[in-house]
C-alpha cells in the first residue's frame, strides 16, 4: 500500500498521474481541486465559498481545506487502499497540519513527488485542457484528444474547459504556486521523502518514474 503526495504547478499533470495511479494500482486520489469542484456543482455552502477563491486562482482558506482532508484521511477505505494527495498541502501551514493529521491517524507518507516543468510547458497544457463533466477524466486538445470531439471516451459525457483555466486566473495560480506552494518542496526534502521528477516528458514515462522503487 502506497501513500503519496503529488506537488507541482497548475497544469503539470498531477490529476493525470492520479488517474493512472488509481486505474492501474487502485491508489485512491484525494484531490482538493476535484472535491471543491464537486461541491461547487452540488451548490453546497462549501462550494459557494470555494468558488469565490477558485475562479480568481486564489487559495481557499486553510481552515475548511484542512478539515476536508482530515475527514477523508480518517476513512477506513482510504487507509486500506493507500492514497495520492493531489493539490494538498499547498502551503507550509497545510503541510504542518497534515503532519498532525497523519500522527493522529497513525499514518505516514512514503514519498512526496515534485513534478517539475517550465511555465511555458504548463501554460500549453492548461490552455488545451478539457475535462469530463461526469467522470472527471482529463483530456487535451492536442496532447490527449478524445476519440470524438468534446465527448468523454469513458462515459460519453460532455467535455468542458475549467472556469479557472482563463489567462488571468492561470497567471494568479502560477504566482501563488511560486509564493506559497514551492516552499513545501524544501519541507519534504528536509524530511528525506522528496523525489523530483522531470514532468515535461510523456505521461507514461513520468508515471514509470513515480512508481520506481515503491512497493505496490
Ligand atoms: P487544482 O484543481 O488542484 O488545480 P491546479 O493545482 O492548478 O492543477 P491543475 O488541476 O490545473 O493541473 P494538474 O497538475 O492536475 O494537471 P492535469 O493532469 O490536469 O486546484 C484548483 C483550485 O482549487 C486552486 O487554484 C485553489 O483555488 C483551490 N485549491 C485546491 N487545492 C487547494 C488547497 N490545498 N488549498 C487551498 N485551495 C486549494 O494536466 C493538465 C493538462 O496537461 C491536461 O490537458 C493533460 O491532458 C495534459 N497533460 C498532463 N500530463 C501530460 C504530459 N506528461 N504530457 C503532455 N500533456 C500532459
Ligand atoms: Mg488537477
PDB file of C-alpha atoms and ligand atoms in Angstrom:
ATOM      1  CA  UNK A   1       0.000   0.000   0.000  1.00  0.00           C
ATOM      2  CA  UNK A   2       1.334   3.391  -1.008  1.00  0.00           C
ATOM      3  CA  UNK A   3       0.787   6.882   0.352  1.00  0.00           C
ATOM      4  CA  UNK A   4       1.959   9.745  -1.829  1.00  0.00           C
ATOM      5  CA  UNK A   5       1.849  13.500  -2.089  1.00  0.00           C
ATOM      6  CA  UNK A   6       1.885  14.991  -5.600  1.00  0.00           C
ATOM      7  CA  UNK A   7       3.271  18.514  -5.697  1.00  0.00           C
ATOM      8  CA  UNK A   8       3.562  20.682  -8.783  1.00  0.00           C
ATOM      9  CA  UNK A   9       2.418  23.827 -10.568  1.00  0.00           C
ATOM     10  CA  UNK A  10      -1.010  24.114 -12.210  1.00  0.00           C
ATOM     11  CA  UNK A  11      -1.171  22.005 -15.357  1.00  0.00           C
ATOM     12  CA  UNK A  12       1.960  19.954 -14.667  1.00  0.00           C
ATOM     13  CA  UNK A  13      -0.026  16.682 -14.667  1.00  0.00           C
ATOM     14  CA  UNK A  14      -0.962  15.922 -11.039  1.00  0.00           C
ATOM     15  CA  UNK A  15      -4.512  14.887 -11.994  1.00  0.00           C
ATOM     16  CA  UNK A  16      -3.308  12.841 -14.971  1.00  0.00           C
ATOM     17  CA  UNK A  17      -0.878  10.899 -12.786  1.00  0.00           C
ATOM     18  CA  UNK A  18      -3.552  10.447 -10.072  1.00  0.00           C
ATOM     19  CA  UNK A  19      -5.840   8.880 -12.689  1.00  0.00           C
ATOM     20  CA  UNK A  20      -3.093   6.414 -13.642  1.00  0.00           C
ATOM     21  CA  UNK A  21      -2.334   5.562 -10.006  1.00  0.00           C
ATOM     22  CA  UNK A  22      -5.988   4.762  -9.426  1.00  0.00           C
ATOM     23  CA  UNK A  23      -6.773   2.882 -12.652  1.00  0.00           C
ATOM     24  CA  UNK A  24      -3.572   0.789 -12.665  1.00  0.00           C
ATOM     25  CA  UNK A  25      -2.948   0.259  -8.947  1.00  0.00           C
ATOM     26  CA  UNK A  26      -6.126   1.187  -7.056  1.00  0.00           C
ATOM     27  CA  UNK A  27      -4.400   4.018  -5.188  1.00  0.00           C
ATOM     28  CA  UNK A  28      -7.178   6.485  -4.345  1.00  0.00           C
ATOM     29  CA  UNK A  29      -6.658  10.098  -5.398  1.00  0.00           C
ATOM     30  CA  UNK A  30      -7.545  12.738  -2.828  1.00  0.00           C
ATOM     31  CA  UNK A  31      -7.641  15.915  -4.909  1.00  0.00           C
ATOM     32  CA  UNK A  32      -8.673  19.124  -3.195  1.00  0.00           C
ATOM     33  CA  UNK A  33      -9.454  20.736  -6.580  1.00  0.00           C
ATOM     34  CA  UNK A  34     -11.718  17.832  -7.617  1.00  0.00           C
ATOM     35  CA  UNK A  35     -13.518  17.848  -4.245  1.00  0.00           C
ATOM     36  CA  UNK A  36     -14.063  21.637  -4.381  1.00  0.00           C
ATOM     37  CA  UNK A  37     -15.396  21.437  -7.955  1.00  0.00           C
ATOM     38  CA  UNK A  38     -17.862  18.689  -6.911  1.00  0.00           C
ATOM     39  CA  UNK A  39     -19.039  20.913  -4.041  1.00  0.00           C
ATOM     40  CA  UNK A  40     -19.471  23.814  -6.490  1.00  0.00           C
ATOM     41  CA  UNK A  41     -21.536  21.630  -8.854  1.00  0.00           C
ATOM     42  CA  UNK A  42     -23.690  20.431  -5.944  1.00  0.00           C
ATOM     43  CA  UNK A  43     -24.178  24.098  -4.887  1.00  0.00           C
ATOM     44  CA  UNK A  44     -23.270  23.437  -1.260  1.00  0.00           C
ATOM     45  CA  UNK A  45     -22.200  26.184   1.178  1.00  0.00           C
ATOM     46  CA  UNK A  46     -18.608  24.953   0.895  1.00  0.00           C
ATOM     47  CA  UNK A  47     -18.893  25.048  -2.903  1.00  0.00           C
ATOM     48  CA  UNK A  48     -20.167  28.630  -2.857  1.00  0.00           C
ATOM     49  CA  UNK A  49     -17.321  29.677  -0.575  1.00  0.00           C
ATOM     50  CA  UNK A  50     -14.661  27.830  -2.604  1.00  0.00           C
ATOM     51  CA  UNK A  51     -15.859  29.269  -5.926  1.00  0.00           C
ATOM     52  CA  UNK A  52     -15.146  32.815  -4.770  1.00  0.00           C
ATOM     53  CA  UNK A  53     -11.455  31.886  -4.471  1.00  0.00           C
ATOM     54  CA  UNK A  54     -11.033  29.280  -7.210  1.00  0.00           C
ATOM     55  CA  UNK A  55     -12.388  31.416 -10.056  1.00  0.00           C
ATOM     56  CA  UNK A  56      -9.716  34.015  -9.278  1.00  0.00           C
ATOM     57  CA  UNK A  57      -6.964  31.415  -8.874  1.00  0.00           C
ATOM     58  CA  UNK A  58      -6.545  32.084  -5.134  1.00  0.00           C
ATOM     59  CA  UNK A  59      -6.247  29.536  -2.356  1.00  0.00           C
ATOM     60  CA  UNK A  60      -9.379  28.546  -0.462  1.00  0.00           C
ATOM     61  CA  UNK A  61      -8.852  29.340   3.283  1.00  0.00           C
ATOM     62  CA  UNK A  62      -6.787  26.778   5.212  1.00  0.00           C
ATOM     63  CA  UNK A  63      -9.437  26.024   7.869  1.00  0.00           C
ATOM     64  CA  UNK A  64     -12.049  24.486   5.559  1.00  0.00           C
ATOM     65  CA  UNK A  65      -9.423  22.880   3.300  1.00  0.00           C
ATOM     66  CA  UNK A  66      -7.577  21.128   6.132  1.00  0.00           C
ATOM     67  CA  UNK A  67     -10.811  19.858   7.717  1.00  0.00           C
ATOM     68  CA  UNK A  68     -11.945  18.473   4.365  1.00  0.00           C
ATOM     69  CA  UNK A  69      -8.720  16.462   4.014  1.00  0.00           C
ATOM     70  CA  UNK A  70      -8.704  15.325   7.658  1.00  0.00           C
ATOM     71  CA  UNK A  71     -12.181  13.870   7.153  1.00  0.00           C
ATOM     72  CA  UNK A  72     -11.020  11.813   4.177  1.00  0.00           C
ATOM     73  CA  UNK A  73      -7.849  10.538   5.790  1.00  0.00           C
ATOM     74  CA  UNK A  74      -9.969   9.084   8.601  1.00  0.00           C
ATOM     75  CA  UNK A  75     -11.976   6.906   6.178  1.00  0.00           C
ATOM     76  CA  UNK A  76     -11.186   3.174   6.596  1.00  0.00           C
ATOM     77  CA  UNK A  77     -11.291   2.545   2.809  1.00  0.00           C
ATOM     78  CA  UNK A  78      -8.670   5.251   2.210  1.00  0.00           C
ATOM     79  CA  UNK A  79      -6.430   3.783   4.880  1.00  0.00           C
ATOM     80  CA  UNK A  80      -6.778   0.401   3.187  1.00  0.00           C
ATOM     81  CA  UNK A  81      -6.255   1.417  -0.456  1.00  0.00           C
ATOM     82  CA  UNK A  82      -3.455   3.899   0.088  1.00  0.00           C
ATOM     83  CA  UNK A  83      -3.794   7.379  -1.405  1.00  0.00           C
ATOM     84  CA  UNK A  84      -2.261  10.078  -3.541  1.00  0.00           C
ATOM     85  CA  UNK A  85      -2.813  13.593  -2.251  1.00  0.00           C
ATOM     86  CA  UNK A  86      -3.168  15.859  -5.315  1.00  0.00           C
ATOM     87  CA  UNK A  87      -3.070  19.570  -4.578  1.00  0.00           C
ATOM     88  CA  UNK A  88      -2.703  19.277  -0.807  1.00  0.00           C
ATOM     89  CA  UNK A  89      -0.741  20.555   1.034  1.00  0.00           C
ATOM     90  CA  UNK A  90      -0.328  23.816  -0.803  1.00  0.00           C
ATOM     91  CA  UNK A  91       1.456  25.944   1.779  1.00  0.00           C
ATOM     92  CA  UNK A  92       3.609  25.386   4.883  1.00  0.00           C
ATOM     93  CA  UNK A  93       0.662  25.739   7.295  1.00  0.00           C
ATOM     94  CA  UNK A  94      -1.190  22.973   5.430  1.00  0.00           C
ATOM     95  CA  UNK A  95       1.947  20.791   5.434  1.00  0.00           C
ATOM     96  CA  UNK A  96       2.273  21.182   9.206  1.00  0.00           C
ATOM     97  CA  UNK A  97      -1.436  20.450   9.684  1.00  0.00           C
ATOM     98  CA  UNK A  98      -1.065  17.338   7.539  1.00  0.00           C
ATOM     99  CA  UNK A  99       1.755  16.102   9.790  1.00  0.00           C
ATOM    100  CA  UNK A 100      -0.605  16.343  12.775  1.00  0.00           C
ATOM    101  CA  UNK A 101      -3.441  14.560  10.951  1.00  0.00           C
ATOM    102  CA  UNK A 102      -1.048  11.767   9.974  1.00  0.00           C
ATOM    103  CA  UNK A 103       0.148  11.314  13.560  1.00  0.00           C
ATOM    104  CA  UNK A 104      -3.439  11.289  14.882  1.00  0.00           C
ATOM    105  CA  UNK A 105      -4.352   8.582  12.385  1.00  0.00           C
ATOM    106  CA  UNK A 106      -1.150   6.594  12.689  1.00  0.00           C
ATOM    107  CA  UNK A 107      -0.282   7.111   9.011  1.00  0.00           C
ATOM    108  CA  UNK A 108       2.953   8.041   7.227  1.00  0.00           C
ATOM    109  CA  UNK A 109       3.745   9.363   3.754  1.00  0.00           C
ATOM    110  CA  UNK A 110       6.038   7.142   1.677  1.00  0.00           C
ATOM    111  CA  UNK A 111       7.049   9.755  -0.828  1.00  0.00           C
ATOM    112  CA  UNK A 112       6.406  13.364  -1.836  1.00  0.00           C
ATOM    113  CA  UNK A 113       6.720  13.697  -5.602  1.00  0.00           C
ATOM    114  CA  UNK A 114       7.655  17.073  -7.067  1.00  0.00           C
ATOM    115  CA  UNK A 115       6.509  17.160 -10.699  1.00  0.00           C
ATOM    116  CA  UNK A 116       8.605  19.792 -12.416  1.00  0.00           C
ATOM    117  CA  UNK A 117       8.143  21.682 -15.710  1.00  0.00           C
ATOM    118  CA  UNK A 118       8.750  25.209 -17.014  1.00  0.00           C
ATOM    119  CA  UNK A 119       5.956  27.771 -17.128  1.00  0.00           C
ATOM    120  CA  UNK A 120       5.832  27.547 -20.925  1.00  0.00           C
ATOM    121  CA  UNK A 121       5.036  23.816 -20.773  1.00  0.00           C
ATOM    122  CA  UNK A 122       2.350  24.101 -18.096  1.00  0.00           C
ATOM    123  CA  UNK A 123       0.649  27.034 -19.833  1.00  0.00           C
ATOM    124  CA  UNK A 124       0.497  24.996 -23.079  1.00  0.00           C
ATOM    125  CA  UNK A 125      -1.055  22.118 -21.120  1.00  0.00           C
ATOM    126  CA  UNK A 126      -3.602  24.316 -19.326  1.00  0.00           C
ATOM    127  CA  UNK A 127      -4.749  26.182 -22.407  1.00  0.00           C
ATOM    128  CA  UNK A 128      -5.681  22.980 -24.248  1.00  0.00           C
ATOM    129  CA  UNK A 129      -7.211  21.078 -21.336  1.00  0.00           C
ATOM    130  CA  UNK A 130     -10.769  19.744 -21.288  1.00  0.00           C
ATOM    131  CA  UNK A 131     -12.351  17.706 -18.507  1.00  0.00           C
ATOM    132  CA  UNK A 132     -15.314  15.356 -18.373  1.00  0.00           C
ATOM    133  CA  UNK A 133     -18.275  16.912 -16.570  1.00  0.00           C
ATOM    134  CA  UNK A 134     -19.353  13.485 -15.273  1.00  0.00           C
ATOM    135  CA  UNK A 135     -16.383  11.202 -14.533  1.00  0.00           C
ATOM    136  CA  UNK A 136     -13.651  13.876 -14.338  1.00  0.00           C
ATOM    137  CA  UNK A 137     -11.369  12.276 -16.979  1.00  0.00           C
ATOM    138  CA  UNK A 138      -8.754  14.730 -18.236  1.00  0.00           C
ATOM    139  CA  UNK A 139      -8.042  15.409 -21.939  1.00  0.00           C
ATOM    140  CA  UNK A 140      -6.037  17.851 -24.026  1.00  0.00           C
ATOM    141  CA  UNK A 141      -6.865  19.204 -27.482  1.00  0.00           C
ATOM    142  CA  UNK A 142      -3.509  18.130 -28.912  1.00  0.00           C
ATOM    143  CA  UNK A 143      -1.650  16.111 -26.215  1.00  0.00           C
ATOM    144  CA  UNK A 144      -4.531  13.750 -25.406  1.00  0.00           C
ATOM    145  CA  UNK A 145      -7.525  14.348 -27.684  1.00  0.00           C
ATOM    146  CA  UNK A 146     -10.764  12.436 -27.075  1.00  0.00           C
ATOM    147  CA  UNK A 147     -11.831   9.999 -29.803  1.00  0.00           C
ATOM    148  CA  UNK A 148     -14.970  12.041 -30.535  1.00  0.00           C
ATOM    149  CA  UNK A 149     -14.946  15.849 -30.426  1.00  0.00           C
ATOM    150  CA  UNK A 150     -15.741  17.196 -26.957  1.00  0.00           C
ATOM    151  CA  UNK A 151     -17.108  13.875 -25.658  1.00  0.00           C
ATOM    152  CA  UNK A 152     -15.591  11.657 -22.975  1.00  0.00           C
ATOM    153  CA  UNK A 153     -14.168   8.315 -24.176  1.00  0.00           C
ATOM    154  CA  UNK A 154     -15.182   6.623 -20.906  1.00  0.00           C
ATOM    155  CA  UNK A 155     -18.744   7.818 -20.342  1.00  0.00           C
ATOM    156  CA  UNK A 156     -19.766   9.800 -23.427  1.00  0.00           C
ATOM    157  CA  UNK A 157     -20.464  12.959 -21.387  1.00  0.00           C
ATOM    158  CA  UNK A 158     -19.642  16.495 -22.492  1.00  0.00           C
ATOM    159  CA  UNK A 159     -16.098  17.838 -22.020  1.00  0.00           C
ATOM    160  CA  UNK A 160     -15.679  21.356 -20.692  1.00  0.00           C
ATOM    161  CA  UNK A 161     -12.899  23.876 -20.071  1.00  0.00           C
ATOM    162  CA  UNK A 162     -12.479  24.675 -16.348  1.00  0.00           C
ATOM    163  CA  UNK A 163     -13.608  28.139 -15.227  1.00  0.00           C
ATOM    164  CA  UNK A 164     -10.152  28.818 -13.724  1.00  0.00           C
ATOM    165  CA  UNK A 165      -8.335  27.958 -16.986  1.00  0.00           C
ATOM    166  CA  UNK A 166      -8.602  31.571 -18.150  1.00  0.00           C
ATOM    167  CA  UNK A 167      -5.424  33.648 -18.710  1.00  0.00           C
ATOM    168  CA  UNK A 168      -5.854  35.878 -15.649  1.00  0.00           C
ATOM    169  CA  UNK A 169      -6.635  33.014 -13.227  1.00  0.00           C
ATOM    170  CA  UNK A 170      -3.787  30.920 -14.689  1.00  0.00           C
ATOM    171  CA  UNK A 171      -1.336  33.788 -14.037  1.00  0.00           C
ATOM    172  CA  UNK A 172      -2.546  34.069 -10.445  1.00  0.00           C
ATOM    173  CA  UNK A 173      -2.356  30.281  -9.875  1.00  0.00           C
ATOM    174  CA  UNK A 174       1.238  30.239 -11.145  1.00  0.00           C
ATOM    175  CA  UNK A 175       2.155  33.183  -8.909  1.00  0.00           C
ATOM    176  CA  UNK A 176       0.588  31.513  -5.865  1.00  0.00           C
ATOM    177  CA  UNK A 177       2.392  28.270  -6.633  1.00  0.00           C
ATOM    178  CA  UNK A 178       5.770  30.053  -6.584  1.00  0.00           C
ATOM    179  CA  UNK A 179       4.971  32.110  -3.496  1.00  0.00           C
ATOM    180  CA  UNK A 180       3.093  29.614  -1.280  1.00  0.00           C
ATOM    181  CA  UNK A 181       3.455  26.085  -2.608  1.00  0.00           C
ATOM    182  CA  UNK A 182       7.059  25.865  -3.851  1.00  0.00           C
ATOM    183  CA  UNK A 183       8.391  26.184  -0.242  1.00  0.00           C
ATOM    184  CA  UNK A 184       6.805  22.822   0.655  1.00  0.00           C
ATOM    185  CA  UNK A 185       9.247  21.117  -1.739  1.00  0.00           C
ATOM    186  CA  UNK A 186      12.066  22.027   0.675  1.00  0.00           C
ATOM    187  CA  UNK A 187       9.869  20.971   3.603  1.00  0.00           C
ATOM    188  CA  UNK A 188       9.679  17.395   2.275  1.00  0.00           C
ATOM    189  CA  UNK A 189      13.292  17.424   1.118  1.00  0.00           C
ATOM    190  CA  UNK A 190      14.284  18.041   4.745  1.00  0.00           C
ATOM    191  CA  UNK A 191      12.196  15.022   5.748  1.00  0.00           C
ATOM    192  CA  UNK A 192      14.127  12.955   3.137  1.00  0.00           C
ATOM    193  CA  UNK A 193      10.982  11.755   1.365  1.00  0.00           C
ATOM    194  CA  UNK A 194      11.154  14.047  -1.693  1.00  0.00           C
ATOM    195  CA  UNK A 195      11.581  12.822  -5.246  1.00  0.00           C
ATOM    196  CA  UNK A 196      11.921  15.345  -8.081  1.00  0.00           C
ATOM    197  CA  UNK A 197      10.649  14.239 -11.478  1.00  0.00           C
ATOM    198  CA  UNK A 198      11.037  15.886 -14.879  1.00  0.00           C
ATOM    199  CA  UNK A 199       7.353  16.154 -15.822  1.00  0.00           C
ATOM    200  CA  UNK A 200       7.936  17.568 -19.322  1.00  0.00           C
ATOM    201  CA  UNK A 201       8.104  14.029 -20.702  1.00  0.00           C
ATOM    202  CA  UNK A 202       5.321  11.744 -21.861  1.00  0.00           C
ATOM    203  CA  UNK A 203       2.754  10.910 -19.129  1.00  0.00           C
ATOM    204  CA  UNK A 204       3.703   7.189 -19.202  1.00  0.00           C
ATOM    205  CA  UNK A 205       7.390   7.966 -18.629  1.00  0.00           C
ATOM    206  CA  UNK A 206       6.526  10.249 -15.718  1.00  0.00           C
ATOM    207  CA  UNK A 207       4.264   7.532 -14.301  1.00  0.00           C
ATOM    208  CA  UNK A 208       7.005   4.895 -14.518  1.00  0.00           C
ATOM    209  CA  UNK A 209       9.339   7.166 -12.582  1.00  0.00           C
ATOM    210  CA  UNK A 210       6.744   7.837  -9.884  1.00  0.00           C
ATOM    211  CA  UNK A 211       6.428   4.080  -9.317  1.00  0.00           C
ATOM    212  CA  UNK A 212      10.174   3.392  -9.331  1.00  0.00           C
ATOM    213  CA  UNK A 213      11.259   1.889  -6.038  1.00  0.00           C
ATOM    214  CA  UNK A 214       7.769   1.832  -4.487  1.00  0.00           C
ATOM    215  CA  UNK A 215       6.453  -1.418  -3.037  1.00  0.00           C
ATOM    216  CA  UNK A 216       2.988  -1.762  -4.534  1.00  0.00           C
TER     217      UNK A 216
HETATM  218  P1  LIG B   1      -6.414  22.124  -8.667  1.00  0.00           P
HETATM  219  O1  LIG B   1      -7.594  21.516  -9.271  1.00  0.00           O
HETATM  220  O2  LIG B   1      -5.527  21.303  -7.827  1.00  0.00           O
HETATM  221  O3  LIG B   1      -5.603  22.877  -9.800  1.00  0.00           O
HETATM  222  P2  LIG B   1      -4.041  23.104 -10.063  1.00  0.00           P
HETATM  223  O4  LIG B   1      -3.123  22.799  -8.960  1.00  0.00           O
HETATM  224  O5  LIG B   1      -3.993  24.470 -10.619  1.00  0.00           O
HETATM  225  O6  LIG B   1      -3.661  21.987 -11.052  1.00  0.00           O
HETATM  226  P3  LIG B   1      -4.472  21.529 -12.304  1.00  0.00           P
HETATM  227  O7  LIG B   1      -5.578  20.621 -11.888  1.00  0.00           O
HETATM  228  O8  LIG B   1      -4.833  22.720 -13.133  1.00  0.00           O
HETATM  229  O9  LIG B   1      -3.341  20.744 -13.107  1.00  0.00           O
HETATM  230  P4  LIG B   1      -2.802  19.275 -12.934  1.00  0.00           P
HETATM  231  O10 LIG B   1      -1.427  19.353 -12.404  1.00  0.00           O
HETATM  232  O11 LIG B   1      -3.783  18.400 -12.243  1.00  0.00           O
HETATM  233  O12 LIG B   1      -2.678  18.863 -14.461  1.00  0.00           O
HETATM  234  P5  LIG B   1      -3.586  17.873 -15.347  1.00  0.00           P
HETATM  235  O13 LIG B   1      -3.256  16.455 -15.024  1.00  0.00           O
HETATM  236  O14 LIG B   1      -4.994  18.297 -15.358  1.00  0.00           O
HETATM  237  O15 LIG B   1      -6.880  23.357  -7.774  1.00  0.00           O
HETATM  238  C1  LIG B   1      -7.800  24.287  -8.296  1.00  0.00           C
HETATM  239  C2  LIG B   1      -8.052  25.388  -7.296  1.00  0.00           C
HETATM  240  O16 LIG B   1      -8.656  24.844  -6.109  1.00  0.00           O
HETATM  241  C3  LIG B   1      -6.819  26.133  -6.785  1.00  0.00           C
HETATM  242  O17 LIG B   1      -6.386  27.145  -7.669  1.00  0.00           O
HETATM  243  C4  LIG B   1      -7.352  26.694  -5.457  1.00  0.00           C
HETATM  244  O18 LIG B   1      -8.185  27.790  -5.700  1.00  0.00           O
HETATM  245  C5  LIG B   1      -8.205  25.538  -4.962  1.00  0.00           C
HETATM  246  N1  LIG B   1      -7.408  24.618  -4.146  1.00  0.00           N
HETATM  247  C6  LIG B   1      -7.009  23.360  -4.492  1.00  0.00           C
HETATM  248  N2  LIG B   1      -6.272  22.800  -3.522  1.00  0.00           N
HETATM  249  C7  LIG B   1      -6.189  23.722  -2.533  1.00  0.00           C
HETATM  250  C8  LIG B   1      -5.535  23.739  -1.268  1.00  0.00           C
HETATM  251  N3  LIG B   1      -4.821  22.705  -0.833  1.00  0.00           N
HETATM  252  N4  LIG B   1      -5.667  24.865  -0.518  1.00  0.00           N
HETATM  253  C9  LIG B   1      -6.402  25.909  -0.927  1.00  0.00           C
HETATM  254  N5  LIG B   1      -7.023  25.954  -2.115  1.00  0.00           N
HETATM  255  C10 LIG B   1      -6.919  24.878  -2.917  1.00  0.00           C
HETATM  256  O19 LIG B   1      -2.925  18.148 -16.792  1.00  0.00           O
HETATM  257  C11 LIG B   1      -3.090  19.401 -17.445  1.00  0.00           C
HETATM  258  C12 LIG B   1      -3.204  19.174 -18.957  1.00  0.00           C
HETATM  259  O20 LIG B   1      -1.973  18.647 -19.456  1.00  0.00           O
HETATM  260  C13 LIG B   1      -4.275  18.141 -19.350  1.00  0.00           C
HETATM  261  O21 LIG B   1      -4.904  18.585 -20.516  1.00  0.00           O
HETATM  262  C14 LIG B   1      -3.486  16.846 -19.610  1.00  0.00           C
HETATM  263  O22 LIG B   1      -4.105  16.026 -20.574  1.00  0.00           O
HETATM  264  C15 LIG B   1      -2.143  17.387 -20.081  1.00  0.00           C
HETATM  265  N6  LIG B   1      -1.012  16.562 -19.647  1.00  0.00           N
HETATM  266  C16 LIG B   1      -0.815  16.038 -18.413  1.00  0.00           C
HETATM  267  N7  LIG B   1       0.368  15.381 -18.343  1.00  0.00           N
HETATM  268  C17 LIG B   1       0.928  15.497 -19.596  1.00  0.00           C
HETATM  269  C18 LIG B   1       2.156  15.032 -20.169  1.00  0.00           C
HETATM  270  N8  LIG B   1       3.062  14.326 -19.452  1.00  0.00           N
HETATM  271  N9  LIG B   1       2.425  15.352 -21.455  1.00  0.00           N
HETATM  272  C19 LIG B   1       1.532  16.072 -22.174  1.00  0.00           C
HETATM  273  N10 LIG B   1       0.356  16.546 -21.694  1.00  0.00           N
HETATM  274  C20 LIG B   1       0.048  16.255 -20.421  1.00  0.00           C
HETATM  275 MG1  LIG B   2      -5.637  18.677 -11.301  1.00  0.00          MG
END
